[in-house]
Tab-separated table of C-alpha atoms and ligand atoms in Angstrom:
chain	number	residue	atom	x	y	z
A	280	MET	CA	52.286	61.304	7.260
A	281	GLN	CA	49.601	59.759	8.294
A	282	ILE	CA	46.416	61.035	9.490
A	283	GLU	CA	43.785	59.311	11.978
A	284	PHE	CA	40.719	60.500	13.320
A	285	THR	CA	38.494	59.343	16.993
A	286	PRO	CA	35.671	60.443	18.428
A	287	VAL	CA	37.185	60.376	21.437
A	288	ALA	CA	39.379	62.411	23.502
A	289	PRO	CA	43.109	62.156	23.633
A	290	ALA	CA	44.569	60.427	26.989
A	291	ALA	CA	45.831	62.036	29.616
A	292	THR	CA	48.894	59.823	29.527
A	293	SER	CA	49.501	60.111	25.061
A	294	PRO	CA	53.672	61.463	25.038
A	295	LEU	CA	52.096	64.655	23.267
A	296	ILE	CA	49.339	66.642	23.153
A	297	ALA	CA	48.931	69.855	21.198
A	298	GLY	CA	45.697	72.335	20.813
A	299	VAL	CA	44.787	75.507	19.443
A	300	PHE	CA	43.737	78.431	21.066
A	301	ALA	CA	42.260	81.837	19.887
A	302	GLU	CA	44.380	84.953	21.033
A	303	GLY	CA	44.223	85.552	24.303
A	304	GLN	CA	41.814	81.950	24.933
A	305	LEU	CA	43.471	79.436	27.238
A	306	PRO	CA	42.065	77.294	28.467
A	307	GLN	CA	40.812	76.599	32.060
A	308	GLY	CA	42.347	73.747	34.262
A	309	LEU	CA	45.249	73.722	32.672
A	310	GLU	CA	48.491	73.206	35.442
A	311	PRO	CA	50.078	75.670	36.619
A	312	THR	CA	53.081	74.404	35.428
A	313	LEU	CA	51.359	75.111	31.780
A	314	ALA	CA	49.513	78.518	32.286
A	315	GLN	CA	52.002	80.009	34.266
A	316	GLY	CA	55.362	79.039	31.576
A	317	ALA	CA	52.603	80.301	29.022
A	318	ALA	CA	52.131	83.959	30.772
A	319	ALA	CA	55.780	83.894	31.909
A	320	MET	CA	56.941	83.053	27.854
A	321	ARG	CA	54.204	85.898	26.660
A	322	PHE	CA	51.734	82.811	25.123
A	323	THR	CA	48.995	85.047	23.724
A	324	GLY	CA	47.534	82.883	21.335
A	325	LYS	CA	48.546	84.604	18.582
A	326	PRO	CA	48.836	83.139	15.242
A	327	GLY	CA	51.327	80.040	14.556
A	328	GLN	CA	52.894	80.984	17.919
A	329	LEU	CA	54.048	77.906	20.528
A	330	PHE	CA	54.343	76.877	24.178
A	331	ASP	CA	55.215	73.424	25.515
A	332	GLY	CA	55.925	71.917	28.558
A	333	PHE	CA	55.672	68.659	30.267
A	334	VAL	CA	53.545	67.757	32.887
A	335	GLU	CA	53.329	64.774	35.577
A	336	ARG	CA	49.704	63.242	34.449
A	337	ASP	CA	48.367	59.537	35.485
A	338	GLY	CA	51.720	59.396	36.511
A	339	SER	CA	52.897	60.012	33.260
A	340	VAL	CA	55.419	62.605	31.643
A	341	VAL	CA	53.424	64.079	29.227
A	342	ARG	CA	54.216	66.594	26.249
A	343	VAL	CA	51.482	69.959	26.273
A	344	VAL	CA	50.877	72.345	23.336
A	345	LEU	CA	49.584	75.332	22.982
A	346	ALA	CA	49.008	76.417	19.303
A	347	GLY	CA	47.719	79.794	18.429
A	348	MET	CA	44.819	80.501	15.846
A	349	GLY	CA	44.250	84.130	17.061
A	350	ALA	CA	41.703	86.773	16.447
A	351	ASP	CA	38.311	84.500	14.909
A	352	ASP	CA	38.201	87.095	11.911
A	353	ALA	CA	38.304	86.541	8.376
A	354	ASP	CA	42.328	85.817	8.461
A	355	ARG	CA	41.442	82.987	10.615
A	356	PRO	CA	41.820	80.080	8.316
A	357	HIS	CA	45.283	80.562	7.684
A	358	ALA	CA	45.928	81.232	10.873
A	359	LEU	CA	45.254	77.988	11.351
A	360	GLU	CA	47.433	76.591	8.289
A	361	LYS	CA	49.837	79.243	10.435
A	362	ALA	CA	49.907	76.788	13.005
A	363	GLY	CA	49.576	73.302	11.830
A	364	GLY	CA	52.744	74.440	10.133
A	365	ALA	CA	55.052	75.707	13.042
A	366	LEU	CA	53.776	72.160	14.731
A	367	ALA	CA	55.126	70.439	11.575
A	368	ALA	CA	58.205	72.969	12.289
A	369	ARG	CA	58.991	72.419	15.472
A	370	PHE	CA	57.780	68.660	16.155
A	371	LEU	CA	58.564	67.179	12.498
A	372	THR	CA	61.863	66.024	13.195
A	373	SER	CA	61.771	66.226	17.319
A	374	GLY	CA	61.902	62.089	17.991
A	375	ASN	CA	58.182	62.381	18.238
A	376	GLN	CA	56.371	59.733	16.394
A	377	GLU	CA	52.593	60.412	17.605
A	378	LEU	CA	51.081	63.948	17.604
A	379	VAL	CA	47.727	64.174	19.352
A	380	ILE	CA	45.328	67.011	18.441
A	381	GLU	CA	42.823	67.646	20.818
A	382	ALA	CA	39.788	69.262	18.835
A	383	SER	CA	36.521	69.965	20.456
A	384	ASN	CA	37.248	73.629	20.410
A	385	LEU	CA	37.478	73.858	16.300
A	386	SER	CA	35.143	73.197	13.353
A	387	ALA	CA	35.411	70.548	10.368
A	388	GLU	CA	36.888	73.062	8.504
A	389	ALA	CA	38.841	74.904	11.412
A	390	VAL	CA	40.793	71.083	11.190
A	391	ALA	CA	41.399	70.536	7.308
A	392	HIS	CA	42.634	74.013	8.060
A	393	LEU	CA	44.940	73.182	10.487
A	394	LEU	CA	46.322	69.772	8.705
A	395	THR	CA	46.607	71.588	5.888
A	396	GLY	CA	49.236	73.837	6.674
A	397	LEU	CA	50.402	71.100	8.844
A	398	THR	CA	50.887	68.123	6.332
A	399	LEU	CA	51.898	70.861	3.838
A	400	ARG	CA	54.832	71.857	5.385
A	401	SER	CA	56.069	68.420	6.997
A	402	TRP	CA	56.889	68.284	2.400
A	403	ARG	CA	60.473	67.468	2.243
A	404	TYR	CA	62.652	65.666	-0.153
A	405	ASP	CA	65.369	62.949	1.542
A	406	ASN	CA	65.146	61.029	-1.201
A	407	TYR	CA	69.143	62.183	-2.112
A	408	ARG	CA	70.314	62.076	1.508
A	409	THR	CA	71.825	59.359	2.538
A	410	ARG	CA	73.640	59.766	5.524
A	411	LEU	CA	71.057	61.994	7.998
A	412	LYS	CA	71.873	61.764	11.545
A	413	ASP	CA	69.296	60.343	13.545
A	414	ASP	CA	67.648	63.469	15.283
A	415	GLN	CA	68.040	65.328	11.461
A	416	LYS	CA	65.720	62.369	10.231
A	417	VAL	CA	61.638	63.032	10.367
A	418	SER	CA	60.689	60.937	13.110
A	419	LEU	CA	56.898	62.030	12.762
A	420	GLN	CA	54.717	59.708	11.212
A	421	LYS	CA	50.793	60.072	12.837
A	422	VAL	CA	48.813	63.143	13.709
A	423	ILE	CA	45.549	61.831	15.405
A	424	VAL	CA	43.024	64.088	15.060
A	425	ALA	CA	41.143	63.001	18.852
A	426	SER	CA	37.778	64.643	19.599
A	427	VAL	CA	37.213	65.492	16.490
A	428	PRO	CA	34.746	67.601	14.839
A	429	GLU	CA	31.341	66.441	12.788
A	430	GLY	CA	32.745	66.053	8.882
A	431	ALA	CA	35.738	67.147	10.125
A	432	GLU	CA	37.069	63.852	7.569
A	433	ALA	CA	34.989	65.050	4.461
A	434	ALA	CA	36.539	68.373	4.491
A	435	TRP	CA	39.951	66.687	4.759
A	436	ALA	CA	39.006	63.683	2.410
A	437	ASP	CA	38.851	67.435	0.044
A	438	ALA	CA	41.952	69.958	1.459
A	439	SER	CA	44.577	66.824	1.559
A	440	ALA	CA	43.981	66.559	-2.905
A	441	LEU	CA	45.375	69.991	-2.685
A	442	VAL	CA	48.010	69.337	-0.527
A	443	GLU	CA	49.212	65.858	-2.702
A	444	GLY	CA	49.536	68.082	-5.606
A	445	VAL	CA	51.537	70.911	-3.639
A	446	GLY	CA	53.413	68.099	-2.359
A	447	PHE	CA	54.084	67.025	-6.129
A	448	THR	CA	54.585	70.323	-7.710
A	449	ARG	CA	57.252	70.369	-4.759
A	450	GLU	CA	58.568	67.293	-6.313
A	451	LEU	CA	59.407	67.531	-10.062
A	452	VAL	CA	60.604	71.206	-8.993
A	453	THR	CA	62.845	69.877	-6.895
A	454	GLU	CA	64.496	66.847	-8.624
A	455	PRO	CA	67.040	67.861	-10.511
A	456	ALA	CA	67.557	68.189	-14.107
A	457	ASN	CA	69.349	64.835	-14.859
A	458	ILE	CA	67.094	63.575	-13.337
A	459	ILE	CA	63.605	65.607	-14.771
A	460	TYR	CA	63.783	66.109	-17.782
A	461	PRO	CA	61.552	66.705	-20.624
A	462	GLU	CA	60.749	62.358	-21.758
A	463	THR	CA	60.468	61.740	-17.494
A	464	PHE	CA	58.406	64.750	-16.743
A	465	VAL	CA	56.074	62.803	-19.235
A	466	GLU	CA	56.326	59.540	-17.166
A	467	ARG	CA	56.219	61.105	-13.793
A	468	CYS	CA	52.926	62.403	-14.495
A	469	ARG	CA	51.521	59.487	-16.278
A	470	ALA	CA	52.129	57.355	-12.406
A	471	ARG	CA	50.831	60.288	-11.035
A	472	PHE	CA	47.260	60.206	-13.118
A	473	GLU	CA	47.490	56.504	-13.146
A	474	GLY	CA	43.974	55.374	-12.790
A	475	THR	CA	42.591	58.716	-11.820
A	476	GLY	CA	40.467	59.505	-14.944
A	477	ALA	CA	42.586	62.085	-15.879
A	478	GLU	CA	43.066	61.425	-19.976
A	479	LEU	CA	47.323	62.296	-21.119
A	480	THR	CA	48.281	63.440	-24.143
A	481	VAL	CA	52.381	63.690	-24.787
A	482	LEU	CA	53.415	64.992	-28.977
A	483	ASP	CA	56.508	64.020	-29.456
A	484	GLU	CA	60.037	66.266	-31.071
A	485	ALA	CA	58.541	65.030	-34.855
A	486	GLU	CA	54.771	65.155	-34.358
A	487	MET	CA	55.371	68.898	-33.215
A	488	ALA	CA	57.887	69.482	-36.347
A	489	GLU	CA	54.860	68.234	-38.450
A	490	LEU	CA	53.046	70.789	-36.769
A	491	GLY	CA	56.010	73.232	-37.327
A	492	MET	CA	56.529	74.580	-33.557
A	493	GLY	CA	59.611	76.099	-35.322
A	494	ALA	CA	60.493	78.389	-31.535
A	495	LEU	CA	60.008	75.421	-29.235
A	496	LEU	CA	62.052	73.081	-31.456
A	497	GLY	CA	64.655	76.094	-31.956
A	498	VAL	CA	64.648	76.154	-28.506
A	499	SER	CA	65.405	72.130	-27.799
A	500	GLN	CA	67.714	72.097	-30.931
A	501	GLY	CA	71.217	72.081	-28.792
A	502	SER	CA	69.561	69.370	-26.010
A	503	VAL	CA	70.377	65.865	-26.271
A	504	ARG	CA	67.301	65.497	-24.698
A	505	GLU	CA	63.793	65.427	-26.802
A	506	ALA	CA	61.330	67.575	-26.284
A	507	ARG	CA	57.625	66.650	-24.802
A	508	VAL	CA	54.318	69.536	-24.468
A	509	LEU	CA	52.211	67.198	-22.458
A	510	ALA	CA	48.448	67.737	-22.440
A	511	ILE	CA	46.298	66.527	-18.770
A	512	ARG	CA	42.773	66.549	-19.615
A	513	TRP	CA	40.369	66.704	-16.993
A	514	ASN	CA	36.012	66.158	-17.967
A	515	GLY	CA	34.184	66.254	-14.283
A	516	GLY	CA	32.276	69.628	-15.998
A	517	VAL	CA	28.657	69.216	-18.811
A	518	ASP	CA	30.210	67.016	-21.385
A	519	GLY	CA	31.029	68.342	-24.557
A	520	ALA	CA	31.399	71.426	-22.750
A	521	ALA	CA	34.714	73.746	-24.205
A	522	PRO	CA	38.122	73.456	-21.054
A	523	MET	CA	39.558	76.306	-19.428
A	524	ALA	CA	43.528	75.801	-19.632
A	525	PHE	CA	46.308	76.045	-17.911
A	526	VAL	CA	49.305	76.369	-19.344
A	527	GLY	CA	53.059	75.334	-18.041
A	528	LYS	CA	56.630	77.122	-18.105
A	529	GLY	CA	58.751	73.353	-18.662
A	530	VAL	CA	62.442	74.505	-18.801
A	531	THR	CA	63.762	71.641	-17.400
A	532	PHE	CA	67.501	73.149	-17.398
A	533	ASP	CA	67.963	76.562	-18.621
A	534	THR	CA	72.067	77.784	-20.054
A	535	GLY	CA	70.871	80.349	-21.387
A	536	GLY	CA	71.911	77.974	-24.966
A	537	ILE	CA	74.567	80.111	-26.703
A	538	SER	CA	73.487	83.620	-24.661
A	539	ILE	CA	74.505	81.096	-21.353
A	540	LYS	CA	73.993	82.516	-18.525
A	541	PRO	CA	77.178	83.049	-15.680
A	542	ALA	CA	77.637	80.380	-14.168
A	543	GLY	CA	77.199	81.150	-10.310
A	544	GLY	CA	73.322	80.387	-9.502
A	545	MET	CA	73.581	78.754	-12.621
A	546	GLU	CA	71.946	75.655	-10.742
A	547	ASP	CA	68.784	77.096	-9.448
A	548	MET	CA	67.642	76.779	-13.382
A	549	LYS	CA	66.490	73.779	-12.132
A	550	TRP	CA	63.622	74.935	-11.525
A	551	ASP	CA	62.840	76.985	-14.616
A	552	MET	CA	60.268	74.505	-15.207
A	553	GLY	CA	57.890	75.958	-11.738
A	554	GLY	CA	55.559	77.199	-14.276
A	555	ALA	CA	54.870	72.942	-15.954
A	556	GLY	CA	55.547	72.046	-12.511
A	557	ALA	CA	52.591	74.101	-11.267
A	558	VAL	CA	50.166	73.055	-13.854
A	559	ALA	CA	50.967	69.088	-13.080
A	560	GLY	CA	50.761	69.737	-9.335
A	561	ALA	CA	47.091	72.064	-10.187
A	562	MET	CA	45.848	69.167	-12.576
A	563	LEU	CA	46.606	66.384	-9.833
A	564	ALA	CA	44.557	68.383	-7.034
A	565	LEU	CA	41.121	68.864	-9.265
A	566	VAL	CA	41.712	64.958	-10.562
A	567	LYS	CA	41.909	64.060	-6.981
A	568	ARG	CA	39.734	65.921	-5.592
A	569	ARG	CA	36.630	65.507	-8.547
A	570	ALA	CA	36.654	68.889	-10.015
A	571	LYS	CA	32.977	69.752	-11.641
A	572	ALA	CA	34.872	71.125	-14.372
A	573	ASN	CA	36.316	70.492	-17.695
A	574	ILE	CA	39.801	71.565	-17.666
A	575	ILE	CA	43.227	71.454	-19.985
A	576	GLY	CA	46.385	71.690	-18.280
A	577	VAL	CA	49.719	72.137	-21.031
A	578	VAL	CA	52.764	71.828	-20.236
A	579	GLY	CA	56.013	72.314	-22.938
A	580	LEU	CA	58.724	70.592	-21.841
A	581	VAL	CA	62.422	71.561	-23.238
A	582	GLU	CA	66.190	71.705	-22.290
A	583	ASN	CA	67.871	74.967	-23.133
A	584	MET	CA	71.488	73.982	-23.526
A	585	PRO	CA	74.384	75.610	-25.705
A	586	ASP	CA	75.919	73.006	-28.930
A	587	GLY	CA	77.035	72.524	-32.152
A	588	ASN	CA	73.370	72.280	-33.050
A	589	ALA	CA	71.974	74.793	-31.070
A	590	GLN	CA	70.418	78.101	-32.257
A	591	ARG	CA	71.907	81.246	-32.630
A	592	PRO	CA	71.111	85.021	-32.311
A	593	GLY	CA	69.635	86.299	-34.660
A	594	ASP	CA	68.422	83.032	-35.941
A	595	VAL	CA	64.438	83.254	-37.920
A	596	VAL	CA	62.125	80.842	-36.239
A	597	THR	CA	58.765	80.247	-37.949
A	598	THR	CA	56.485	79.886	-35.067
A	599	MET	CA	52.816	77.196	-35.781
A	600	SER	CA	51.363	80.440	-35.971
A	601	GLY	CA	53.287	81.207	-38.982
A	602	GLN	CA	54.622	84.205	-37.688
A	603	THR	CA	58.356	84.390	-37.823
A	604	VAL	CA	60.484	85.145	-34.675
A	605	GLU	CA	64.252	86.967	-34.670
A	606	VAL	CA	65.501	85.177	-32.380
A	607	ILE	CA	67.769	87.944	-30.834
A	608	ASN	CA	68.830	85.881	-27.327
A	609	THR	CA	68.392	82.455	-26.585
A	610	ASP	CA	68.202	82.954	-22.840
A	611	ALA	CA	64.650	84.444	-24.029
A	612	GLU	CA	63.278	80.612	-24.140
A	613	GLY	CA	59.928	80.373	-22.227
A	614	ARG	CA	58.421	83.088	-24.482
A	615	LEU	CA	59.468	80.700	-27.664
A	616	VAL	CA	58.605	77.281	-25.503
A	617	LEU	CA	55.026	78.916	-24.814
A	618	CYS	CA	54.045	80.437	-28.088
A	619	ASP	CA	53.567	76.686	-29.743
A	620	VAL	CA	52.801	75.658	-27.123
A	621	LEU	CA	49.559	78.452	-26.878
A	622	THR	CA	48.961	78.039	-30.755
A	623	TRP	CA	48.504	73.904	-30.463
A	624	LEU	CA	46.101	74.300	-27.575
A	625	GLN	CA	43.773	77.001	-29.107
A	626	ARG	CA	43.794	75.360	-32.337
A	627	THR	CA	42.476	71.307	-31.279
A	628	HIS	CA	41.009	72.001	-27.625
A	629	LYS	CA	39.099	75.402	-28.102
A	630	PRO	CA	39.443	76.180	-24.520
A	631	THR	CA	37.035	78.971	-23.197
A	632	ALA	CA	39.764	81.568	-21.610
A	633	ILE	CA	43.678	80.250	-21.063
A	634	VAL	CA	45.534	81.381	-17.892
A	635	ASP	CA	49.688	80.671	-18.362
A	636	PHE	CA	52.368	80.163	-15.681
A	637	ALA	CA	56.043	80.447	-16.220
A	638	THR	CA	59.251	81.812	-14.644
A	639	LEU	CA	59.643	83.965	-17.482
A	640	THR	CA	61.798	86.709	-16.658
A	641	GLY	CA	64.323	88.517	-14.097
A	642	ALA	CA	63.248	91.722	-14.105
A	643	MET	CA	60.546	90.211	-12.437
A	644	ILE	CA	62.030	89.194	-9.406
A	645	ILE	CA	64.009	93.020	-9.608
A	646	ALA	CA	60.608	94.556	-9.600
A	647	LEU	CA	58.544	92.226	-6.925
A	648	GLY	CA	60.545	89.822	-5.270
A	649	SER	CA	58.674	86.761	-3.698
A	650	GLU	CA	55.834	88.302	-2.339
A	651	HIS	CA	54.202	88.040	-5.223
A	652	GLY	CA	53.508	86.926	-8.427
A	653	GLY	CA	53.341	89.271	-11.703
A	654	LEU	CA	49.885	89.367	-13.480
A	655	PHE	CA	49.736	90.597	-17.074
A	656	SER	CA	46.136	89.898	-18.686
A	657	ASN	CA	44.286	90.928	-22.133
A	658	ASN	CA	40.418	90.549	-19.629
A	659	ASP	CA	39.257	92.991	-16.456
A	660	GLN	CA	37.695	90.394	-14.590
A	661	LEU	CA	39.663	87.176	-15.463
A	662	ALA	CA	42.939	89.541	-13.654
A	663	GLY	CA	40.474	90.254	-11.275
A	664	ASP	CA	39.122	86.938	-10.186
A	665	LEU	CA	42.621	85.680	-10.168
A	666	LEU	CA	44.181	88.930	-7.929
A	667	GLN	CA	41.061	88.004	-4.749
A	668	ALA	CA	42.245	83.363	-5.515
A	669	GLY	CA	45.172	84.820	-4.664
A	670	LEU	CA	44.901	87.093	-2.024
A	671	ASP	CA	42.172	84.279	-0.845
A	672	THR	CA	45.067	81.524	-0.713
A	673	GLY	CA	48.373	83.257	0.146
A	674	ASP	CA	49.394	82.241	-4.059
A	675	LYS	CA	49.198	86.100	-4.587
A	676	LEU	CA	48.914	88.235	-7.680
A	677	TRP	CA	50.381	92.027	-8.911
A	678	ARG	CA	49.412	93.137	-11.830
A	679	PHE	CA	51.448	94.332	-14.426
A	680	PRO	CA	49.961	96.837	-17.926
A	681	LEU	CA	50.225	95.710	-21.398
A	682	SER	CA	49.512	97.619	-24.464
A	683	PRO	CA	50.719	99.129	-28.334
A	684	ALA	CA	52.969	100.545	-27.003
A	685	TYR	CA	54.991	98.266	-25.046
A	686	ASP	CA	53.931	95.769	-28.236
A	687	LYS	CA	56.287	98.044	-30.816
A	688	LEU	CA	58.773	96.940	-28.441
A	689	ILE	CA	59.079	93.536	-29.602
A	690	ASP	CA	58.667	94.773	-33.603
A	691	SER	CA	61.912	92.851	-35.859
A	692	PRO	CA	63.605	94.655	-38.499
A	693	ILE	CA	63.929	91.615	-40.767
A	694	ALA	CA	60.829	88.997	-38.387
A	695	ASP	CA	57.799	89.275	-37.944
A	696	ILE	CA	58.636	89.824	-34.319
A	697	ARG	CA	61.808	89.804	-31.663
A	698	ASN	CA	61.715	87.594	-29.201
A	699	VAL	CA	62.936	90.386	-26.830
A	700	GLY	CA	62.679	94.227	-26.386
A	701	PRO	CA	64.953	96.959	-24.757
A	702	ARG	CA	65.788	96.499	-21.561
A	703	GLY	CA	62.943	98.530	-19.768
A	704	ALA	CA	60.289	96.522	-18.875
A	705	GLY	CA	61.347	93.161	-19.501
A	706	SER	CA	59.057	91.340	-17.561
A	707	ILE	CA	56.018	93.522	-19.834
A	708	THR	CA	57.608	92.777	-23.374
A	709	ALA	CA	57.753	89.287	-22.930
A	710	ALA	CA	54.094	88.779	-21.811
A	711	GLN	CA	53.785	91.095	-25.150
A	712	PHE	CA	55.785	88.542	-26.801
A	713	ILE	CA	52.621	85.394	-25.797
A	714	ALA	CA	50.357	88.293	-26.039
A	715	ARG	CA	50.992	87.698	-30.456
A	716	PHE	CA	49.709	84.056	-29.730
A	717	VAL	CA	46.037	84.823	-28.384
A	718	GLU	CA	43.626	84.667	-30.446
A	719	ASN	CA	40.248	85.982	-31.044
A	720	ASP	CA	40.272	87.665	-27.944
A	721	THR	CA	40.187	84.776	-25.777
A	722	PRO	CA	40.324	85.489	-21.965
A	723	TRP	CA	44.226	84.794	-21.418
A	724	ALA	CA	46.637	85.572	-18.191
A	725	HIS	CA	49.967	85.285	-18.213
A	726	CYS	CA	51.553	84.480	-14.301
A	727	ASP	CA	54.763	85.501	-14.328
A	728	ILE	CA	56.141	83.471	-11.618
A	729	ALA	CA	60.301	83.797	-11.448
A	730	GLY	CA	60.302	84.854	-7.736
A	731	MET	CA	58.108	82.138	-6.160
A	732	VAL	CA	58.968	78.809	-7.344
A	733	TRP	CA	61.366	78.838	-4.680
A	734	ALA	CA	62.317	79.751	-1.993
A	735	ASP	CA	65.238	80.430	0.329
A	736	LYS	CA	64.044	80.292	3.604
A	737	PRO	CA	60.880	78.407	5.133
A	738	GLY	CA	57.475	80.567	5.513
A	739	ASP	CA	54.883	79.644	6.650
A	740	THR	CA	53.829	76.508	5.046
A	741	TRP	CA	57.011	75.482	3.066
A	742	GLY	CA	60.280	74.818	4.106
A	743	LYS	CA	63.589	75.950	2.487
A	744	GLY	CA	63.624	75.014	-1.694
A	745	ALA	CA	60.508	74.368	-3.018
A	746	THR	CA	57.203	76.583	-2.179
A	747	GLY	CA	54.616	74.850	-5.110
A	748	PHE	CA	53.294	77.932	-5.876
A	749	GLY	CA	50.566	78.085	-8.103
A	750	VAL	CA	48.888	75.064	-6.765
A	751	ARG	CA	46.215	76.614	-4.835
A	752	LEU	CA	45.965	80.081	-6.711
A	753	ILE	CA	44.222	77.554	-9.847
A	754	ASP	CA	42.895	75.315	-7.406
A	755	ARG	CA	40.745	78.281	-5.612
A	756	TYR	CA	40.030	79.881	-8.804
A	757	VAL	CA	38.645	76.776	-10.212
A	758	ARG	CA	36.327	76.080	-7.377
A	759	ALA	CA	34.975	79.828	-7.546
A	760	HIS	CA	34.422	79.825	-10.721
A	761	LEU	CA	33.832	76.712	-12.921
A	762	GLU	CA	32.018	74.709	-10.296
A	763	GLY	CA	29.052	74.523	-9.111
B	272	BES	N1	64.820	81.299	-16.714
B	272	BES	C1	64.735	82.551	-16.983
B	272	BES	C2	63.809	83.975	-16.211
B	272	BES	C3	64.820	83.560	-14.785
B	272	BES	C4	65.899	83.990	-14.020
B	272	BES	C5	63.547	82.719	-13.626
B	272	BES	C6	66.233	84.160	-13.064
B	272	BES	C7	63.925	82.026	-12.242
B	272	BES	C8	65.450	84.054	-11.884
B	272	BES	C9	64.167	83.014	-17.965
B	272	BES	O1	64.446	82.466	-19.124
B	272	BES	C10	65.760	83.754	-18.728
B	272	BES	O2	67.158	83.721	-18.904
B	272	BES	N2	65.110	85.033	-18.939
B	272	BES	C11	66.410	86.042	-18.862
B	272	BES	C12	64.891	87.522	-20.582
B	272	BES	C13	66.343	88.285	-21.298
B	272	BES	C14	67.539	87.451	-21.449
B	272	BES	C15	65.769	89.670	-21.946
B	272	BES	C16	66.394	87.193	-18.485
B	272	BES	O3	65.143	87.894	-17.410
B	272	BES	O4	67.620	87.668	-17.704
B	273	MN	MN1	66.536	81.672	-20.294
B	274	ZN	ZN1	63.449	80.367	-18.024
């Protein structure tokens, strides 16, 4: 979407003009068709509410849109995003190429929020649709913000980096597993981060074998695709200071391996790399807005396939940490990937804190559905800050407990750990597994986002499909706690 700013008011004859209004504050001087039409349609300016009608102005027929931004309270930013999202949903394929927004009653921040919602909701991936009818194709190309308030362009420059990051995550998550696999995930990132100043490091299987990453490689050994670890480093903070780390599960397809999943819905497992996607997108957002912090994003990329060479239930693997794992269920593969990535990260980069994102357990979806991601942490401060960042951005989290009693459930009779516990508390025992690889009490949080990366129905700022969950959460956390 092309965004343009102009200080002048929209021409009376622009074919599509929108204004955004607070609840109960309809503009004065509207044509009676609009004023009475809005009243008849019970338009009051609730968040995201739309009313539009046609009027004649200066001899031209003009479509005028009233969008609601609710009351002037703490929810205003979200209401503005909702209004932007509603505008995009209504006009993206309307046939209109240009939307003019009359912004004289908005602040610079309000414009940025509105455009954030509008551009996020406009994201589509039509690359594989070759037979779209004209009325199914995106028509809206340009949004012109007229009567633009002072500072709106700068506010938008900052916000648009975030939108770009979310878009990148959605692209990675949406692409099928024959297109995005470990090597091509890395290639996409290389292309996107080219010339940004971020530093990319890639480990191939030979290097991982050398490092002793037996758990990650065990998952990968049934696939013809080679595994990769990708680290994206951004040094926008104090020179030489240790980075904060974000880690992502990047299982580019999860068949379950020899513990194979049932056929129904297995196609969903193309998005089992949603944690890695979120980390890559968040890094892009941070880099694009030149965040003043040292941050590293590390993703473990593998495909989990059944094969003559695949690992078997009962196999014992040795992790990079030296701890051994009895692989009871080859479908509990995410934790096997994350543990070696965590060890490598801690030994190589000594991060100040670690937050991992993973579509780790189906049990998380049973517990929380698609309203919250699960949060697990060894540190109350970090957990509290992440919960708050979630509330601020809409990427909401809900905290679950960790304890020695749960930890005991993954002791193995033959190795140091087994990769699954009993049926109960499946998301917690998964988190306890990862916790065994956190060294020196480093502040660590694990976000199980199995229910969050993909949506069956449209939301305020996303359509059906990839949501980009996690990008805004990470961006907000960094902004609030690591910068300035
Ligand atoms: N990727 C899945 C978790 C998942 C399931 C995410 C459904 C999104 C939707 C993960 O690798 C997995 O298979 N977990 C198992 C763990 C079990 C074997 C202990 C699960 O949840 O069934
Ligand atoms: Mn699995
Ligand atoms: Zn998985």
